Each structure stands twice: as structure tokens, then as C-alpha cells.
Amino acid sequence: MSKQYKTVSLSDEQRIALEALCRRRKVDALVWKRARAFLLLDAGEDAGTVCRILDIGPTVLTEWRLAFVGAGLSFFGLKDYSQRQGHLSVVQEQAVRAHFTAQPARNADEVCAYVLAECDQNYSTSGAAKLMRRLGFAYKKPQLLPAQADEAKQAAFIAKYEALMNGLAADEMVVFSDAVHPEHQSRPAHGWFPKGQKTALKATSGRKRLNIQGALDLETFQFTFVEGEKINAQTTRQMLEKLERNNQTKTAIHVFVDNARYHHAKILQPWLDSPERRVKLHFLPAYAPHLNPIERLWGVMHKWVTHNRHYATFNQFTEAIFDFFRKTLPEKWPEFRDTVTDNFRVISLKEYKVI
């Protein structure tokens, strides 16, 4: 008898469980024999000796070993809480890990197909998911990052912003501005619902949307906005004029904006260059929306107003959006300020595995 079957190695938990099984007064003879076989192999006995002691054939022992590799302690009718290694060898598991590290799997079915084709093993969807978790993978979404963000420009902007804030006078203020276009559509989102209950959200037909240009003060959460048929240089001026009108005591209003064309419009320049102007525009680096906190406010607005909400009419939808900005935001801004912050950082693609 070859000693290739001497490789059975039990974990401490498995060894204790099988020893306890063999000490039971009432235990099925076949189950006892199986448990004793694995304890003997684990103790270092070769397969030939085990077969002679227990009066079983080598083919039977081989079948038991294969069943134990796949089922663990459940092969003996016991619960197995250990991390079973499945039917793949160590070399095969290393190959699976290397393959899906280089080419991420989109779902468990792709894992099943690869393992069947390359390892000749048939895994179920749940089995493939367990295999991937055991190999150190997690099922998650990749983070969406700007493809052309310039690290040096991001760092320079953050340094400039911090210098401005450190030297900000009591009669100056800073706001972040952007446009948002909420569409009258039902947005399904994750939530806690009764188990076993089918849950649905009424769909909304139509493509009507609001066009809002706003500015947010992170110190007070004062939100200034205008609404129009479209966002352009005219709505930008209206919003900036409203900022000045609502903040008469401020000698300077620093407004951070992105590089949308209407922020650079020629028709806006004469107004901005006027001597009595208290508004001063500061431009964000290109492809760096993460440096504009108001973008996070739009996310909060959608979670609060549109996620898992159905509005039968566009007027109801509009009222809900405006109610959020006019009532909810002023009343509950302490709940939002940990999300909508100027805790900026430089995003570098070097920190990520880019797919």
C-alpha cells in the first residue's frame, strides 16, 4: 500500500470532535469506523495499516478521504465549523487567485465556469462565492475615480484653500457652488424590508427635471439657490447676485466653482470685474469633483427625497426637492455635516488597482 494516503491532517477542532464521537456509547458502527480511520491516519499510521486494523479495503478508504475533503465533519453526521478547502488543490487555488486578481470576476457564475474549465471541478454558485471569500476576495463595487485628475493640481488647490481659510476675516465667507438636475424618476435603493415580502416601487414615466444652481456655506449650511429652464451664465449671475443680496455685511464672498463654460462666459466678466463686486470666483482643478463638497449635498438630497420615493406628479416632486432645501437642510444640517465636509484629500490612481 502506497503511503500517499498518509496526508490526512485534522484540525484541532476536527480531532476533538472525532475523538468524542469514538467515545460515545451508542454510535453507528460505520460512522465509528470512519472516525477511527481518520484518527489513525492523522496519528501517522499508513493506509495499509489502517485498512488491516479496521478490516476495510483500500478503495473504500480512498472514497472516504475524498468525501471528507468535500464535506468535512458533516461526513460523520457532525456540524463542521472549520474552513474547508473544497475540492481544489493548493496549486489550483493559487491559480484561481492569480487569475481573478488579474481579471476580476463580475459574478460567481464566471468563477464556476473558470473552475470547471481549468480545474475540472463543478462548483455551485454558493460554493464559488465561498471559495472566493476563502481566497481573500470580497464582492463589492469598484470606486469610480476621475480618469484625468492631476495630483499636483489637487494638492495645490488644497494648499490654497487652507491658506484662504486660515486667513479668512470675520466679514468674509466661503461657499461652494454647483448645479444639480434632479429628474422626475423613481429611484430604487437598498433598504430594510420584511423578509419574504415582495417589495416594489412605482415607476415614473417622463423626463421632466429641475435645473438648480446653488451655493453652500459649510460653516452655517446656508444654502442659496436659483432655479431656471437651464443653467447658464444668466442663472450663474442671478445666483451670485442673490448671494450678495443675502449677505450684506460681508465684504468678500469667495465662491468655489468648477470649470463649466458658463462660469467663464464673456458676458459674465464685466459684472464680475465691477469695482463694487464682493463676489470672487475660485476655480476647482479640472476632473476633481471630490474637491467640491456641494456634490456630497446632492447625494444627501437624493437619499432623503428621491430614493424609494414615488411622486405621482412633477409638481409633487418639485415641492419635495424645494422642501428639502428650504426646511430639511436648515433644520437637520447637524446630521449632514459629517458627510458634507471640506475634508479634502488628493486622489491618486496609484493607490488603486485600476481595471
XYZ file of C-alpha atoms in Angstrom:
355
model
C 0.000 0.000 0.000
C 1.411 3.356 -1.024
C 1.938 5.942 1.703
C 0.379 8.698 -0.441
C -2.765 8.421 1.715
C -0.887 9.348 4.848
C -1.550 13.022 4.163
C -4.763 13.356 6.194
C -4.275 16.168 8.667
C -7.038 17.076 11.086
C -7.505 20.439 12.694
C -7.666 20.571 16.489
C -11.437 21.063 16.321
C -11.881 18.095 13.964
C -9.636 15.846 16.070
C -11.526 16.667 19.288
C -14.878 16.085 17.591
C -13.873 12.676 16.175
C -12.336 11.530 19.452
C -15.566 12.443 21.260
C -17.546 10.577 18.589
C -15.496 7.401 19.121
C -16.108 7.566 22.919
C -19.874 7.609 22.558
C -21.719 4.571 23.938
C -24.182 4.483 21.101
C -22.778 5.255 17.696
C -23.333 3.642 14.310
C -20.597 1.109 13.600
C -19.823 2.510 10.165
C -19.587 6.060 11.488
C -17.278 4.866 14.302
C -15.078 3.048 11.786
C -14.822 6.140 9.585
C -13.866 8.344 12.545
C -11.274 5.857 13.780
C -9.756 5.601 10.285
C -9.105 9.336 10.111
C -7.763 9.495 13.645
C -5.299 6.716 12.829
C -4.186 8.422 9.617
C -3.820 11.706 11.492
C -1.678 9.930 14.094
C 0.743 8.829 11.366
C -0.414 5.319 10.509
C -0.112 4.430 6.826
C -3.165 3.480 4.797
C -2.277 -0.251 4.684
C -2.131 -0.481 8.470
C -5.434 1.384 8.837
C -7.144 -0.937 6.368
C -5.885 -4.015 8.236
C -6.917 -2.706 11.661
C -10.424 -1.755 10.549
C -10.863 -4.568 8.011
C -11.681 -2.304 5.071
C -10.426 -2.217 1.509
C -8.096 0.482 0.117
C -10.760 1.641 -2.359
C -13.177 2.279 0.497
C -10.585 4.347 2.344
C -9.914 6.385 -0.787
C -13.637 7.120 -1.206
C -13.884 8.159 2.455
C -10.962 10.548 2.088
C -12.458 12.238 -0.974
C -15.831 12.580 0.757
C -14.179 14.040 3.859
C -12.291 16.648 1.781
C -15.586 17.887 0.398
C -17.870 17.524 3.403
C -15.636 17.834 6.470
C -17.198 16.735 9.737
C -20.635 16.541 8.145
C -19.339 13.314 6.556
C -19.684 11.822 10.062
C -23.016 13.473 10.764
C -21.347 16.270 12.745
C -21.533 20.033 12.223
C -18.362 21.375 10.664
C -17.460 24.971 11.571
C -13.998 24.787 10.011
C -12.925 26.474 6.789
C -12.987 23.519 4.385
C -10.658 23.670 1.434
C -13.150 22.344 -1.104
C -12.063 20.115 -3.973
C -9.214 22.240 -5.301
C -5.579 21.562 -4.601
C -3.331 24.261 -3.182
C -1.805 24.793 -6.625
C -5.242 25.117 -8.232
C -6.385 27.611 -5.604
C -3.256 29.683 -6.218
C -4.037 29.652 -9.934
C -7.648 30.738 -9.295
C -6.462 33.563 -7.026
C -3.896 34.753 -9.586
C -6.395 34.625 -12.449
C -9.119 36.627 -10.735
C -6.634 39.088 -9.264
C -5.583 39.919 -12.828
C -9.079 39.628 -14.323
C -11.793 40.339 -11.721
C -14.880 38.155 -11.925
C -18.148 40.018 -12.379
C -20.195 37.295 -10.707
C -19.998 33.816 -9.203
C -21.056 32.218 -12.489
C -17.786 33.348 -14.068
C -15.902 31.708 -11.204
C -17.866 28.476 -11.729
C -17.084 28.494 -15.458
C -13.374 29.100 -14.918
C -13.008 26.420 -12.221
C -14.854 23.904 -14.406
C -12.755 24.687 -17.478
C -9.339 24.905 -15.785
C -9.685 22.597 -12.770
C -12.366 20.162 -13.949
C -14.381 20.811 -10.775
C -18.091 21.608 -10.781
C -18.932 24.311 -8.190
C -22.360 25.683 -7.355
C -22.883 29.458 -7.279
C -22.850 29.499 -3.474
C -19.807 27.245 -3.432
C -17.953 29.565 -5.803
C -18.814 32.542 -3.581
C -17.432 30.718 -0.522
C -14.313 29.781 -2.480
C -13.679 33.407 -3.459
C -14.127 34.631 0.108
C -11.724 31.979 1.344
C -9.180 33.095 -1.259
C -9.344 36.660 0.045
C -11.844 38.271 -2.344
C -14.890 40.394 -1.492
C -17.927 41.097 -3.669
C -18.038 44.900 -3.985
C -18.212 47.757 -6.433
C -15.019 49.436 -7.617
C -14.694 53.085 -6.688
C -15.319 55.451 -9.595
C -12.410 57.884 -9.938
C -11.740 60.715 -12.395
C -9.594 59.349 -15.207
C -7.643 62.564 -15.764
C -7.285 64.051 -12.281
C -3.946 65.842 -11.827
C -2.407 65.079 -8.428
C -0.191 68.180 -8.374
C -3.118 70.487 -9.156
C -5.255 68.829 -6.491
C -2.521 69.332 -3.891
C -2.015 72.950 -4.957
C -5.739 73.636 -4.676
C -5.957 72.120 -1.187
C -2.989 74.198 -0.020
C -4.520 77.365 -1.491
C -7.886 76.641 0.109
C -6.349 76.005 3.535
C -4.363 79.237 3.289
C -7.546 81.148 2.439
C -9.465 79.624 5.345
C -6.640 80.281 7.804
C -6.541 83.941 6.827
C -10.289 84.480 6.414
C -11.534 87.690 8.005
C -14.677 87.824 10.141
C -16.519 89.761 7.422
C -15.656 87.253 4.676
C -17.365 83.988 3.756
C -16.675 80.946 1.594
C -19.235 78.957 -0.373
C -19.087 76.058 -2.800
C -21.302 76.239 -5.860
C -22.559 73.767 -8.444
C -25.640 72.838 -10.469
C -27.857 69.806 -9.982
C -30.552 68.423 -12.266
C -32.874 66.064 -10.321
C -35.064 64.122 -12.717
C -38.639 63.153 -12.001
C -37.887 59.438 -11.784
C -38.405 56.829 -9.070
C -35.038 55.669 -7.713
C -34.975 52.171 -6.158
C -32.430 51.892 -3.344
C -31.408 49.357 -0.714
C -33.482 49.325 2.463
C -34.754 47.021 5.217
C -37.981 45.308 4.191
C -39.906 42.353 5.675
C -38.272 39.075 4.712
C -40.292 37.079 2.195
C -42.379 40.084 1.191
C -42.210 41.181 -2.439
C -41.392 44.884 -2.467
C -41.839 47.208 -5.438
C -41.610 50.909 -6.239
C -43.958 52.547 -8.708
C -42.093 53.729 -11.780
C -42.482 57.287 -13.007
C -42.738 57.969 -16.729
C -41.477 61.152 -18.323
C -38.197 63.037 -18.428
C -39.023 66.316 -16.699
C -36.298 67.648 -14.453
C -35.385 70.602 -12.308
C -32.342 72.770 -13.024
C -30.954 74.190 -9.801
C -27.816 76.221 -9.279
C -26.828 76.537 -5.650
C -24.126 77.681 -3.245
C -23.453 76.163 0.177
C -21.725 77.739 3.172
C -20.111 74.912 5.151
C -19.937 76.992 8.326
C -23.651 77.764 8.618
C -25.091 75.390 5.985
C -26.820 78.409 4.474
C -27.936 77.275 1.027
C -28.552 79.851 -1.674
C -30.064 78.710 -4.948
C -31.889 79.710 -8.099
C -33.914 77.600 -10.495
C -34.275 78.049 -14.242
C -35.143 76.364 -17.519
C -31.437 75.717 -17.999
C -28.194 76.539 -16.248
C -26.107 79.181 -17.987
C -24.278 82.455 -17.412
C -27.561 84.195 -16.641
C -28.533 81.807 -13.829
C -24.954 81.995 -12.536
C -25.219 85.786 -12.265
C -28.653 85.516 -10.621
C -27.274 83.124 -8.016
C -24.228 85.332 -7.339
C -26.409 88.424 -7.047
C -28.616 86.577 -4.584
C -25.529 85.676 -2.545
C -24.529 89.324 -2.297
C -28.078 90.418 -1.533
C -28.467 87.869 1.274
C -25.084 88.680 2.847
C -24.959 92.464 3.029
C -22.449 92.522 5.900
C -19.826 90.501 4.065
C -17.049 92.416 2.356
C -15.899 89.387 0.369
C -17.734 86.248 -0.748
C -15.378 83.572 -2.022
C -17.230 81.234 -4.379
C -15.620 77.955 -5.442
C -16.925 76.665 -8.779
C -15.988 74.069 -11.372
C -14.836 74.809 -14.903
C -18.209 74.750 -16.627
C -18.244 77.009 -19.684
C -20.870 79.346 -18.262
C -18.591 80.165 -15.307
C -16.071 81.531 -17.820
C -18.669 83.215 -20.058
C -17.579 86.560 -21.521
C -20.951 88.156 -20.764
C -20.359 87.430 -17.072
C -16.935 89.060 -16.875
C -17.978 92.759 -16.887
C -20.283 92.115 -13.926
C -17.571 90.190 -12.030
C -14.973 92.904 -12.744
C -17.182 95.705 -11.397
C -15.440 97.646 -8.538
C -18.375 97.188 -6.169
C -18.377 93.444 -6.665
C -17.936 91.458 -3.442
C -18.090 88.062 -5.119
C -14.798 86.441 -6.105
C -14.708 83.207 -8.083
C -12.173 80.463 -7.357
C -11.918 77.581 -9.818
C -11.546 73.941 -8.865
C -8.990 71.770 -10.660
C -10.354 70.001 -13.717
C -11.737 66.489 -13.191
C -11.833 66.859 -9.404
C -15.493 66.825 -8.271
C -14.365 65.327 -4.940
C -12.984 68.767 -4.068
C -16.450 70.318 -4.183
C -18.424 69.445 -1.002
C -21.710 70.502 -2.554
C -21.508 67.366 -4.706
C -21.987 65.414 -1.473
C -25.019 67.539 -0.648
C -26.652 66.394 -3.894
C -26.140 62.798 -2.746
C -27.755 63.539 0.614
C -30.653 65.247 -1.153
C -31.292 62.205 -3.334
C -31.155 59.790 -0.389
C -33.566 61.991 1.557
C -36.008 62.879 -1.218
C -35.834 60.532 -4.215
C -34.595 57.121 -3.033
C -37.535 54.694 -2.681
C -39.961 57.573 -3.163
C -42.671 57.876 -5.780
C -44.150 61.222 -6.760
C -47.228 60.933 -8.945
C -46.821 64.396 -10.436
C -43.916 66.644 -11.332
C -45.347 69.340 -9.052
C -45.203 66.960 -6.077
C -41.623 66.072 -6.990
C -40.665 69.744 -7.277
C -42.267 70.567 -3.948
C -40.354 67.751 -2.232
C -36.997 68.926 -3.649
C -37.555 72.550 -2.644
C -38.869 71.489 0.763
C -35.585 69.672 1.376
C -33.505 72.766 0.631
C -35.792 75.247 2.391
C -36.804 73.265 5.501
C -34.983 69.957 5.964
C -31.481 71.271 5.334
C -31.707 74.207 7.813
C -33.378 72.030 10.449
C -31.219 68.903 10.180
C -27.869 70.193 8.955
C -26.032 68.877 12.079
C -26.927 65.373 10.810
C -25.432 66.144 7.400
C -22.251 67.987 8.298
C -20.203 64.811 8.856
C -20.956 63.859 5.251
C -20.801 67.264 3.583
C -17.336 68.461 4.630
C -14.162 70.048 3.285
C -12.038 67.136 4.478
C -10.166 67.095 1.187
C -7.571 64.611 0.006
C -5.594 64.059 -3.152
C -6.891 61.159 -5.221
C -4.159 59.143 -6.878
C -4.822 56.267 -9.239
C -1.548 54.778 -7.974
C -3.327 53.799 -4.748
C -5.806 51.594 -6.594
C -5.896 48.531 -8.795
C -7.351 50.103 -11.927
C -9.463 47.778 -14.043
